[in-house]
PDB file of C-alpha atoms in Angstrom:
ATOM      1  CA  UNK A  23      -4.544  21.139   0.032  1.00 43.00           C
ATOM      2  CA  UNK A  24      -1.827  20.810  -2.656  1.00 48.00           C
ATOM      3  CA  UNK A  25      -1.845  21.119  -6.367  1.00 66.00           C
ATOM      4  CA  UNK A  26      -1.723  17.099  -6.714  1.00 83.00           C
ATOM      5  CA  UNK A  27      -1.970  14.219  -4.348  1.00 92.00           C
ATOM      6  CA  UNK A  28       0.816  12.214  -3.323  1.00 96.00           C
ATOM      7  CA  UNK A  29       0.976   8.550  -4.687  1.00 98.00           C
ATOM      8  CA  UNK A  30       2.277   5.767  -2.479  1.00 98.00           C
ATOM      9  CA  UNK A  31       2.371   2.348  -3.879  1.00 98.00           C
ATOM     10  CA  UNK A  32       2.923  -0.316  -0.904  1.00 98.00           C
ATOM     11  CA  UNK A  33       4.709  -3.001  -2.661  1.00 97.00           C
ATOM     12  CA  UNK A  34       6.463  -6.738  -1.629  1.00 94.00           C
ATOM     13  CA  UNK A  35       6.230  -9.502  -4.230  1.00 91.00           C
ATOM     14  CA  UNK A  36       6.104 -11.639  -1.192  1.00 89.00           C
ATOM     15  CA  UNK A  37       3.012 -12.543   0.441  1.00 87.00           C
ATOM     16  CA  UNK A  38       2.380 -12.342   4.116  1.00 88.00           C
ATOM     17  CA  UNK A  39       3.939  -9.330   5.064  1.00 92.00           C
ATOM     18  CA  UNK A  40       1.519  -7.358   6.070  1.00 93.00           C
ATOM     19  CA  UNK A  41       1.183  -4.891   2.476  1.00 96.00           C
ATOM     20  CA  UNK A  42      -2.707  -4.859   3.453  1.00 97.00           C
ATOM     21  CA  UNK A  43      -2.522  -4.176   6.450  1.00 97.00           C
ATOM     22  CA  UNK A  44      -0.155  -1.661   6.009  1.00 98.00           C
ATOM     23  CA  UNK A  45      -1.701   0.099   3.276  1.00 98.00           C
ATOM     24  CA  UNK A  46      -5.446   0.142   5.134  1.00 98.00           C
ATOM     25  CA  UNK A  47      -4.273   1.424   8.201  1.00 98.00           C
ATOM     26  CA  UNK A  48      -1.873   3.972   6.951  1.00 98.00           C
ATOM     27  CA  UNK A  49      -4.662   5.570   5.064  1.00 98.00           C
ATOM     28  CA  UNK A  50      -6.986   5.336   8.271  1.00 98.00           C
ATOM     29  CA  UNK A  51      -4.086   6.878  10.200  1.00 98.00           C
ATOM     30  CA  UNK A  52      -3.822   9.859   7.446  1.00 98.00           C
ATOM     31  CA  UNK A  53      -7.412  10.368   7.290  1.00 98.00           C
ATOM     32  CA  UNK A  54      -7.363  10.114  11.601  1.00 97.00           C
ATOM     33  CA  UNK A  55      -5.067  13.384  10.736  1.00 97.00           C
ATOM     34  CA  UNK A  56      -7.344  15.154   8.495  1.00 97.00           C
ATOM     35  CA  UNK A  57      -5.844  14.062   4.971  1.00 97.00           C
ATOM     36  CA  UNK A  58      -8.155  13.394   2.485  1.00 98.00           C
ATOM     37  CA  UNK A  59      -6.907   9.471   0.885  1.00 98.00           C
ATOM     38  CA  UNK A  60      -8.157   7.173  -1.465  1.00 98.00           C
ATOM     39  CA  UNK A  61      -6.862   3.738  -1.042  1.00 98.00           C
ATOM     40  CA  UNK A  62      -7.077   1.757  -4.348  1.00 98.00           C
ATOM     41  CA  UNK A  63      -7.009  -1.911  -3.606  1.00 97.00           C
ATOM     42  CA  UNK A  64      -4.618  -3.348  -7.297  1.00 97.00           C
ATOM     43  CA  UNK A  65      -4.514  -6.708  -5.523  1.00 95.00           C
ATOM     44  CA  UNK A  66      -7.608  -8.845  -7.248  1.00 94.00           C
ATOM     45  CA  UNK A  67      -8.001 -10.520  -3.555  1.00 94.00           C
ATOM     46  CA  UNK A  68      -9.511  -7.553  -3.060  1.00 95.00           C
ATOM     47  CA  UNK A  69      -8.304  -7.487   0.814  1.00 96.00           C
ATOM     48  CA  UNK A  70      -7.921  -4.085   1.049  1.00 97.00           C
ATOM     49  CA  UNK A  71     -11.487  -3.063   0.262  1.00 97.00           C
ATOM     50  CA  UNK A  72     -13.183  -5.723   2.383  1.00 96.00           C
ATOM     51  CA  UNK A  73     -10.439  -4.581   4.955  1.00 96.00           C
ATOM     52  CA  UNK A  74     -12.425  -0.740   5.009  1.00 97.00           C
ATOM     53  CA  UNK A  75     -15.801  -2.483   5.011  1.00 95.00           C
ATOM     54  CA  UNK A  76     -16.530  -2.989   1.466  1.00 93.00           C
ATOM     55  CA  UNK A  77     -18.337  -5.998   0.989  1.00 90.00           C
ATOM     56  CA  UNK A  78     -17.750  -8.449  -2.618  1.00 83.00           C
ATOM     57  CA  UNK A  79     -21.484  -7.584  -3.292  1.00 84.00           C
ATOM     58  CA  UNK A  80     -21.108  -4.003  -3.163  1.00 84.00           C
ATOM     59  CA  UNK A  81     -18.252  -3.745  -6.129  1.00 85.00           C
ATOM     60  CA  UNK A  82     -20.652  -3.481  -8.969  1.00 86.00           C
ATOM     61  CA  UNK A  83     -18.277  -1.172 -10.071  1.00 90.00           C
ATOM     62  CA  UNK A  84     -14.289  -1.507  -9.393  1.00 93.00           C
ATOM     63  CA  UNK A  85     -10.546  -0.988 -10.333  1.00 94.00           C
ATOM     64  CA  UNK A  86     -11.415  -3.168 -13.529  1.00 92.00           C
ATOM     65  CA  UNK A  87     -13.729  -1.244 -15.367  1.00 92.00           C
ATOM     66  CA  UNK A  88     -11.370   2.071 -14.386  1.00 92.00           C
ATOM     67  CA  UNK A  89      -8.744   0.469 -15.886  1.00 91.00           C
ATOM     68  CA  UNK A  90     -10.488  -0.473 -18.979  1.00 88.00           C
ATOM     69  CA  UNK A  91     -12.538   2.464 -19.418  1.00 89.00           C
ATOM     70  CA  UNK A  92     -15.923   1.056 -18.981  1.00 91.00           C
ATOM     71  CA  UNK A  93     -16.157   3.315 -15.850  1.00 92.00           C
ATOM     72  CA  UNK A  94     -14.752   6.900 -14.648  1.00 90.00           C
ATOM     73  CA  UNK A  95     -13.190   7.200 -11.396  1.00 86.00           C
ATOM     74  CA  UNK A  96     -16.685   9.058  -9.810  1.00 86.00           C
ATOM     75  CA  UNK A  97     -18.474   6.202 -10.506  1.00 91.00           C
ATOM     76  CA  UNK A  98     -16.338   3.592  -8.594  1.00 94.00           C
ATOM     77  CA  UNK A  99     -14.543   5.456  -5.333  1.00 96.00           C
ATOM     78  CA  UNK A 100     -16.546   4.624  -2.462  1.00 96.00           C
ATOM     79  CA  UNK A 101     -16.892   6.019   0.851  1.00 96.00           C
ATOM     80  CA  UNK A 102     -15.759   3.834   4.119  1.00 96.00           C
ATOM     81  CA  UNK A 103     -17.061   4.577   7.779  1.00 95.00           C
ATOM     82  CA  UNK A 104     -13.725   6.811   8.121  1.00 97.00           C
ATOM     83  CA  UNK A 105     -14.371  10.396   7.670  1.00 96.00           C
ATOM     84  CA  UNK A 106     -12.078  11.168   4.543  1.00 98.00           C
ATOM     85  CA  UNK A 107     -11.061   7.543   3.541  1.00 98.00           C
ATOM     86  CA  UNK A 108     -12.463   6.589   0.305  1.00 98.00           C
ATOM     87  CA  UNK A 109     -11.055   3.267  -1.601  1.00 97.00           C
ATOM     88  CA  UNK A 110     -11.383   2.141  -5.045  1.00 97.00           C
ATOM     89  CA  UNK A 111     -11.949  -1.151  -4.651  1.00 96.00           C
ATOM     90  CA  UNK A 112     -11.388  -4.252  -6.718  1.00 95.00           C
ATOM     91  CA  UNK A 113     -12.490  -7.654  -7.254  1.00 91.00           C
ATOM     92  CA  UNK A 114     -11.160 -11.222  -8.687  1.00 90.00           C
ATOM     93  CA  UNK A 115     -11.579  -9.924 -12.223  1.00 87.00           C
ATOM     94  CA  UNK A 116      -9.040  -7.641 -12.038  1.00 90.00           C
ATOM     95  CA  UNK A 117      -7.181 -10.952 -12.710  1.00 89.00           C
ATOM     96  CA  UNK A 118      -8.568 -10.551 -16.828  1.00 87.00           C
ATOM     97  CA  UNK A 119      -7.048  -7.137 -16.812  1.00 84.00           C
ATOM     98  CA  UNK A 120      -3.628  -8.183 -16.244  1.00 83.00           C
ATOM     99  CA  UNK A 121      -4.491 -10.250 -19.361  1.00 85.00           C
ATOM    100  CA  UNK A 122      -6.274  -8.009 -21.165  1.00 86.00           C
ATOM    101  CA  UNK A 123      -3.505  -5.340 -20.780  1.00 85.00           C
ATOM    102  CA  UNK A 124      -0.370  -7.120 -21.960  1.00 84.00           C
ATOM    103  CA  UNK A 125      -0.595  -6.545 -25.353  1.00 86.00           C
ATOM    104  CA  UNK A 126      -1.749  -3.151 -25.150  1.00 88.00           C
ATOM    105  CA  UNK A 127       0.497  -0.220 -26.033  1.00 90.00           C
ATOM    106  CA  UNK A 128       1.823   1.941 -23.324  1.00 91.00           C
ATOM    107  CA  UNK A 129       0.356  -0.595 -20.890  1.00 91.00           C
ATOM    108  CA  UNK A 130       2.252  -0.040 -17.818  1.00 93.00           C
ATOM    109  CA  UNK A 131       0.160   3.596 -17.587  1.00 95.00           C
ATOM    110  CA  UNK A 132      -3.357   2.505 -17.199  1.00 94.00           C
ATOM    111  CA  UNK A 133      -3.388   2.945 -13.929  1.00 95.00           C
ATOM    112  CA  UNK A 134      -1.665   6.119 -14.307  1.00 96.00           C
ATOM    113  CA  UNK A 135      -3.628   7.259 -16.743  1.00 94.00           C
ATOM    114  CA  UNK A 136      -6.878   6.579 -14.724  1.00 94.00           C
ATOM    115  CA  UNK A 137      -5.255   8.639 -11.980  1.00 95.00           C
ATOM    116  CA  UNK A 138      -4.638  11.321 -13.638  1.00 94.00           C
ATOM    117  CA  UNK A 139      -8.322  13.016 -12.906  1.00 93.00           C
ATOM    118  CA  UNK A 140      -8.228  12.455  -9.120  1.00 94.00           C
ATOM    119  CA  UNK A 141      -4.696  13.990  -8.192  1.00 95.00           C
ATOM    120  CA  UNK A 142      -6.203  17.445  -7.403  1.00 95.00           C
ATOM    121  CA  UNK A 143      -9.067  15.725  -5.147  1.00 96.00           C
ATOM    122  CA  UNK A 144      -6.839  14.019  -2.444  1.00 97.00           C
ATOM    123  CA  UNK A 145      -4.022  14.848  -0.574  1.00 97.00           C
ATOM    124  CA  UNK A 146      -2.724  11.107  -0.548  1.00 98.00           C
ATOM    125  CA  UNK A 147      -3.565   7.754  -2.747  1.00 98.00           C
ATOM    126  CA  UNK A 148      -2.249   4.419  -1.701  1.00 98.00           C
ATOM    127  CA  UNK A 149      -1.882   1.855  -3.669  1.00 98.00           C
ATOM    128  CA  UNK A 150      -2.219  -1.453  -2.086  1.00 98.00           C
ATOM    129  CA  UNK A 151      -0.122  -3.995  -5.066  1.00 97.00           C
ATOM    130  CA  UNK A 152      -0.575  -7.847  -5.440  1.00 95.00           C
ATOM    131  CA  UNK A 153       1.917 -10.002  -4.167  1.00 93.00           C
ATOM    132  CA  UNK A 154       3.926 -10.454  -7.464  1.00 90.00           C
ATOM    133  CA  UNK A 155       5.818  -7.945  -9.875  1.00 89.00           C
ATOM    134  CA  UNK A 156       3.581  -8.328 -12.503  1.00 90.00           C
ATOM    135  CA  UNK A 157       1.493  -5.817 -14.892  1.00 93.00           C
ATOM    136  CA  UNK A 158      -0.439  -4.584 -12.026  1.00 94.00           C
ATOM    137  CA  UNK A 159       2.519  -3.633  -9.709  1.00 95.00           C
ATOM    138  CA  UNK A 160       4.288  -2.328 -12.752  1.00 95.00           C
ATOM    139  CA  UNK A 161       1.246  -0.034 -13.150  1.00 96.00           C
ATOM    140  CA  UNK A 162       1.079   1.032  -9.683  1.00 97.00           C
ATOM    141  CA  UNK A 163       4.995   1.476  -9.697  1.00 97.00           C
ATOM    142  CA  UNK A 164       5.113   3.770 -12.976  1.00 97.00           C
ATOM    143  CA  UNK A 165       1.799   5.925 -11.127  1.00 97.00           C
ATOM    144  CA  UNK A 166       3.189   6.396  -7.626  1.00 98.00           C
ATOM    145  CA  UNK A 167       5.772   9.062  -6.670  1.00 97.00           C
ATOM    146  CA  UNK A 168       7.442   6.843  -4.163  1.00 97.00           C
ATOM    147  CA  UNK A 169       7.218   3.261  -3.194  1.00 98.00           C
ATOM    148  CA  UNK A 170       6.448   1.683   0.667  1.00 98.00           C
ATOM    149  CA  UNK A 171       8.290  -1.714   1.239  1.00 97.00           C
ATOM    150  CA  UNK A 172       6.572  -3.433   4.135  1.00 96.00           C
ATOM    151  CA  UNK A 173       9.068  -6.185   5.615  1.00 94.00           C
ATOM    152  CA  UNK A 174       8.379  -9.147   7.744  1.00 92.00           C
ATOM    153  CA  UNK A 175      11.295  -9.773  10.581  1.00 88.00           C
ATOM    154  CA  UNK A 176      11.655 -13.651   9.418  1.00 85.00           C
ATOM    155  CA  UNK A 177      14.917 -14.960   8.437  1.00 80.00           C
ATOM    156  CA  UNK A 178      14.379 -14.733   4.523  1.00 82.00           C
ATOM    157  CA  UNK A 179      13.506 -10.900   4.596  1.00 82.00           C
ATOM    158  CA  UNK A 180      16.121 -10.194   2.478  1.00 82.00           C
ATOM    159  CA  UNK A 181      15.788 -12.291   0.180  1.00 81.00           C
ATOM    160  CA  UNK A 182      13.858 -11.137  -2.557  1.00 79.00           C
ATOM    161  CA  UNK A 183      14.128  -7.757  -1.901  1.00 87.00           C
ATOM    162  CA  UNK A 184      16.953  -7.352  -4.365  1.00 85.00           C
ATOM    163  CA  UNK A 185      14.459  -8.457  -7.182  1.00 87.00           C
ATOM    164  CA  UNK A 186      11.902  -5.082  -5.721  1.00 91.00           C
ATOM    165  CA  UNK A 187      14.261  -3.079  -5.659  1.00 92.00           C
ATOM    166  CA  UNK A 188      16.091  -3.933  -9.217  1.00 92.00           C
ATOM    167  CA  UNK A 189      12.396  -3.740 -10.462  1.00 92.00           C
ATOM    168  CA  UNK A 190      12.129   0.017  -8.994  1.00 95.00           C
ATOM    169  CA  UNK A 191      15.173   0.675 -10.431  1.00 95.00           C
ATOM    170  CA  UNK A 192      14.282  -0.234 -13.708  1.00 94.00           C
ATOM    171  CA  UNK A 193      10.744   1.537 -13.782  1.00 95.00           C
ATOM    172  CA  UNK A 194      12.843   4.381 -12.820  1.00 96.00           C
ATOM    173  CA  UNK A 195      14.544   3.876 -16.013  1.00 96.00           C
ATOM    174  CA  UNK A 196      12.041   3.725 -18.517  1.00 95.00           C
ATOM    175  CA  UNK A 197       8.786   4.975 -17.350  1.00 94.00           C
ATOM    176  CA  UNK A 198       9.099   6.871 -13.812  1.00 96.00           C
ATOM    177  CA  UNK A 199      12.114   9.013 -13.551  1.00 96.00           C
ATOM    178  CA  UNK A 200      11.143  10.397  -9.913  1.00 95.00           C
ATOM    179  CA  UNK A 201      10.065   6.999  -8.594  1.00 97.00           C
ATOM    180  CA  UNK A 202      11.536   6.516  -5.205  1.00 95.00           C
ATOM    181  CA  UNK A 203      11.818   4.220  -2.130  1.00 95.00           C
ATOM    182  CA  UNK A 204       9.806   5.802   0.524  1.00 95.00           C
ATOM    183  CA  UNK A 205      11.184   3.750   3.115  1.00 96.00           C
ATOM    184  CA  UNK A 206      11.047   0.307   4.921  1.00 97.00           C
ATOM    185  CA  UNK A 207       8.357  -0.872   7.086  1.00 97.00           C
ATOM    186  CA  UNK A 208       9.296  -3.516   9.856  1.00 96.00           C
ATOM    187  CA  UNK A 209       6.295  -5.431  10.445  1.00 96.00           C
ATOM    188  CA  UNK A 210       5.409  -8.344  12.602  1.00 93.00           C
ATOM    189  CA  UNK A 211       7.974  -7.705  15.148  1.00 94.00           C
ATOM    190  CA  UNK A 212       7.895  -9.317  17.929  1.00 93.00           C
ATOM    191  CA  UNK A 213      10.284  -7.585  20.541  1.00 90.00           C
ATOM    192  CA  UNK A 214      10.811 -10.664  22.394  1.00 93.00           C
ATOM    193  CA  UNK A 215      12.545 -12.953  19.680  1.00 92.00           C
ATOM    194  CA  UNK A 216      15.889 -12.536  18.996  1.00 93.00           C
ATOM    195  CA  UNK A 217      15.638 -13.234  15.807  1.00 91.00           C
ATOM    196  CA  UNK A 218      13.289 -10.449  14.996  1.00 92.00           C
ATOM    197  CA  UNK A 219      16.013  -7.926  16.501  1.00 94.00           C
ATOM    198  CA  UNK A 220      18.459  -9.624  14.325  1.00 93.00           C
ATOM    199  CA  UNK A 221      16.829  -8.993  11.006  1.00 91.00           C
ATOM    200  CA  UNK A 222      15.817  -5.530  12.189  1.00 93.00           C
ATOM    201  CA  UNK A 223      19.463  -4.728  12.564  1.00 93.00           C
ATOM    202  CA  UNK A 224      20.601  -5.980   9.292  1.00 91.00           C
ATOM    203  CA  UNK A 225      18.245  -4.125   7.286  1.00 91.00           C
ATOM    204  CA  UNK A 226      18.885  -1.221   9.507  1.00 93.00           C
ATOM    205  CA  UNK A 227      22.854  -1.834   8.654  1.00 92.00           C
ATOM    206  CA  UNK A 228      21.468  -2.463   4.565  1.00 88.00           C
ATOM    207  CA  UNK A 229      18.937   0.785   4.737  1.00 92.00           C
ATOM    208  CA  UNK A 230      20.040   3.109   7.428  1.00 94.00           C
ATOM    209  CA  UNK A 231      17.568   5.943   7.235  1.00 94.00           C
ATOM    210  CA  UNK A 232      15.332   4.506   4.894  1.00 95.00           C
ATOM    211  CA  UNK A 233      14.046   2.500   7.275  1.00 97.00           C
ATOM    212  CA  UNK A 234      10.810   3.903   9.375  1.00 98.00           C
ATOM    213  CA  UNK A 235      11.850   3.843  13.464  1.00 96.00           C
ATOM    214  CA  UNK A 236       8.127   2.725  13.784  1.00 97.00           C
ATOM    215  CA  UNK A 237       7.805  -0.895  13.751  1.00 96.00           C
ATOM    216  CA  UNK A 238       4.925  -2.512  13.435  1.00 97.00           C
ATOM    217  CA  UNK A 239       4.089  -5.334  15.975  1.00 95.00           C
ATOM    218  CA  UNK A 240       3.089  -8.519  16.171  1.00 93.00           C
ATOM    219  CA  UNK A 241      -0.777  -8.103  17.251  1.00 93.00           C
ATOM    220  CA  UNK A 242      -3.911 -10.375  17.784  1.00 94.00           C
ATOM    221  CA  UNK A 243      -6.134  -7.449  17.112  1.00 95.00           C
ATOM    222  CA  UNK A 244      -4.326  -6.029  13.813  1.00 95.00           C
ATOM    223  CA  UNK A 245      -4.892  -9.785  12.459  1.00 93.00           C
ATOM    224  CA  UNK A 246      -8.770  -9.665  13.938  1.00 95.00           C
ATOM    225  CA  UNK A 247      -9.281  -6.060  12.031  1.00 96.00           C
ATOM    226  CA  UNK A 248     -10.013  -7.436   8.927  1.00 94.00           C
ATOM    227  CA  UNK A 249     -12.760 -10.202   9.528  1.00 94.00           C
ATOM    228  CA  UNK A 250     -14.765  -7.324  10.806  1.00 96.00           C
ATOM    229  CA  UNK A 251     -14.594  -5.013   7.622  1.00 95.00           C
ATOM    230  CA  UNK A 252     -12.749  -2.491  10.031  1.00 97.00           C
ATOM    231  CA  UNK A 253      -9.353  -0.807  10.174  1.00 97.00           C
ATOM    232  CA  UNK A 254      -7.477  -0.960  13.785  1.00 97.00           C
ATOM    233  CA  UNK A 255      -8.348   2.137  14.309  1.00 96.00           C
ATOM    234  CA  UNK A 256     -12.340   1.713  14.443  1.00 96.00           C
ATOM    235  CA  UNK A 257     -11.827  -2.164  15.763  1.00 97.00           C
ATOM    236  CA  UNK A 258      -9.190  -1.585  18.764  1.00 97.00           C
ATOM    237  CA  UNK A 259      -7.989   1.776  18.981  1.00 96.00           C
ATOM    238  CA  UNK A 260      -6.069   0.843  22.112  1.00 97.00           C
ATOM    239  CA  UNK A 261      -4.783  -2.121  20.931  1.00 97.00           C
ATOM    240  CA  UNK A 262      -0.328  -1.768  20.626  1.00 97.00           C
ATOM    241  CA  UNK A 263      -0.984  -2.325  16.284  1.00 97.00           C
ATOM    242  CA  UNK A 264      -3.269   1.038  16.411  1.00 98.00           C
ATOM    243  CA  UNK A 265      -1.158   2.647  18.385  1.00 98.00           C
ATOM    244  CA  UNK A 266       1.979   1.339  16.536  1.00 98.00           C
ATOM    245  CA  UNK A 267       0.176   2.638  12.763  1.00 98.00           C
ATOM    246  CA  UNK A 268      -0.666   6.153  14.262  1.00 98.00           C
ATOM    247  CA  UNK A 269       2.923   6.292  14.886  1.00 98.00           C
ATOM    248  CA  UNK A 270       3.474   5.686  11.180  1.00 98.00           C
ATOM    249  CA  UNK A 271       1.151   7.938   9.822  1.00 98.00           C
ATOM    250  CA  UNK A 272       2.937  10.638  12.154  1.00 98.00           C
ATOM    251  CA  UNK A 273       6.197   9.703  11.105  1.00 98.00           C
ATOM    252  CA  UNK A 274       5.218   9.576   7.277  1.00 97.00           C
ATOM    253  CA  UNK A 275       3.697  12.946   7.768  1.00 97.00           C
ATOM    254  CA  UNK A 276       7.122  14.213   9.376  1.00 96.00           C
ATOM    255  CA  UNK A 277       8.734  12.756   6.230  1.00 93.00           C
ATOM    256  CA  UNK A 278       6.692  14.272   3.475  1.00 90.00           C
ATOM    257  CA  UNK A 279       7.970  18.180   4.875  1.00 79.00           C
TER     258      UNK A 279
END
């Protein structure tokens, strides 16, 4: 293992794009390959941690304590039923901490800062963001190294994207000098619409190699995954979205030589 982990922060202000998703089964598809990952779910939803099988009740402790010091970073990873995959998991009061944060000095580096002390433990942490570009993403954006954009192929893609990626430029900036775009993630495709080929090829044309050759189906049993507390991996492993986020983690892998 490396000095430090890598940080990945999976991050779309839009909603419905598949950022959970993504950011469970990526990890599962790491830890498949014998990388130790944390996931920490930053989205108060808390999708990602129900998404590895950790139930509401079980989040005595969670990202919100971390981040306000009421808890260390031992007492609030969790294991999942995935050899190497822990999570840090959150709940809806992670909503307060956006609050509680915003008139704190140097409050863009909580998360960062709460970090700091698991970097030599894992060889990757994801960071699955909320749906906005609030405090929270801001955090996750000034901790990671790079940044994963998950995009849906629906007409409005695009739009919107300019605002992430002004936003990553600007944390750049002022708090992250070595932030950068890990690359686009096509999800939902659906090979047989046109339309889905036509938005492909236009970020492809916007992007060019920053965009992942895996794409990321359309899938009944990616969607189904979740309900059951279980990545695609453990729920279908044969199903065409397992297969398709193996592929990522493979690729990703490739990319990080």
């Amino acid at each position: 293992m490396g000095n430090n982990s890598t940080v990945i922060a999976v991050a779309n202000q839009k909603g419905g794009v598949g950022k959970t998703t993504t950011a469970v089964n990526l990890s599962c598809g790491l830890a498949l390959r014998k990388k130790k990952v944390l996931l920490v779910d930053s989205d108060p939803q808390g999708n990602a941690s129900s998404g590895v099988g950790v139930k509401t009740a079980d989040r005595k402790k969670h990202l919100y304590q971390l981040l306000c010091g009421e808890a260390g970073a031992g007492e609030v990873i969790q294991s999942t039923n995935v050899k190497k995959l822990f999570v840090l998991p959150s709940k809806i009061d992670l909503v307060a901490a956006e609050l509680e944060l915003i008139n704190q000095k140097n409050r863009e580096k909580f998360l960062k800062k709460s970090l700091k002390p698991l970097l030599p433990e894992f060889d990757y942490i994801i960071v699955d963001c909320p749906p906005s570009l609030g405090l929270l993403t801001l955090n996750a954006l000034t901790a990671a190294h790079s940044v994963l954009i998950p995009m849906q192929c629906e007409y409005y893609a695009l739009e919107g994207l300019a605002q992430l990626i002004n936003t990553i430029r600007s944390v750049k900036q002022s708090f992250n000098k070595k932030l950068y775009v890990e690359g686009l993630l096509l999800t939902m495709f659906d090979k047989r619409n046109r339309l889905s080929h036509q938005v492909a090829a236009e970020i492809h044309n916007h992007f060019g190699d920053q965009v992942f050759t895996t794409r990321i189906p359309r899938n009944v049993r990616l969607s189904e995954s979740p309900s059951h507390g279980k990545t695609i991996m453990e729920y279908d492993i044969k199903s065409t979205g397992a297969q398709a986020y193996r592929a990522l983690a493979l690729e990703f892998l490739k990319r990080q030589v």
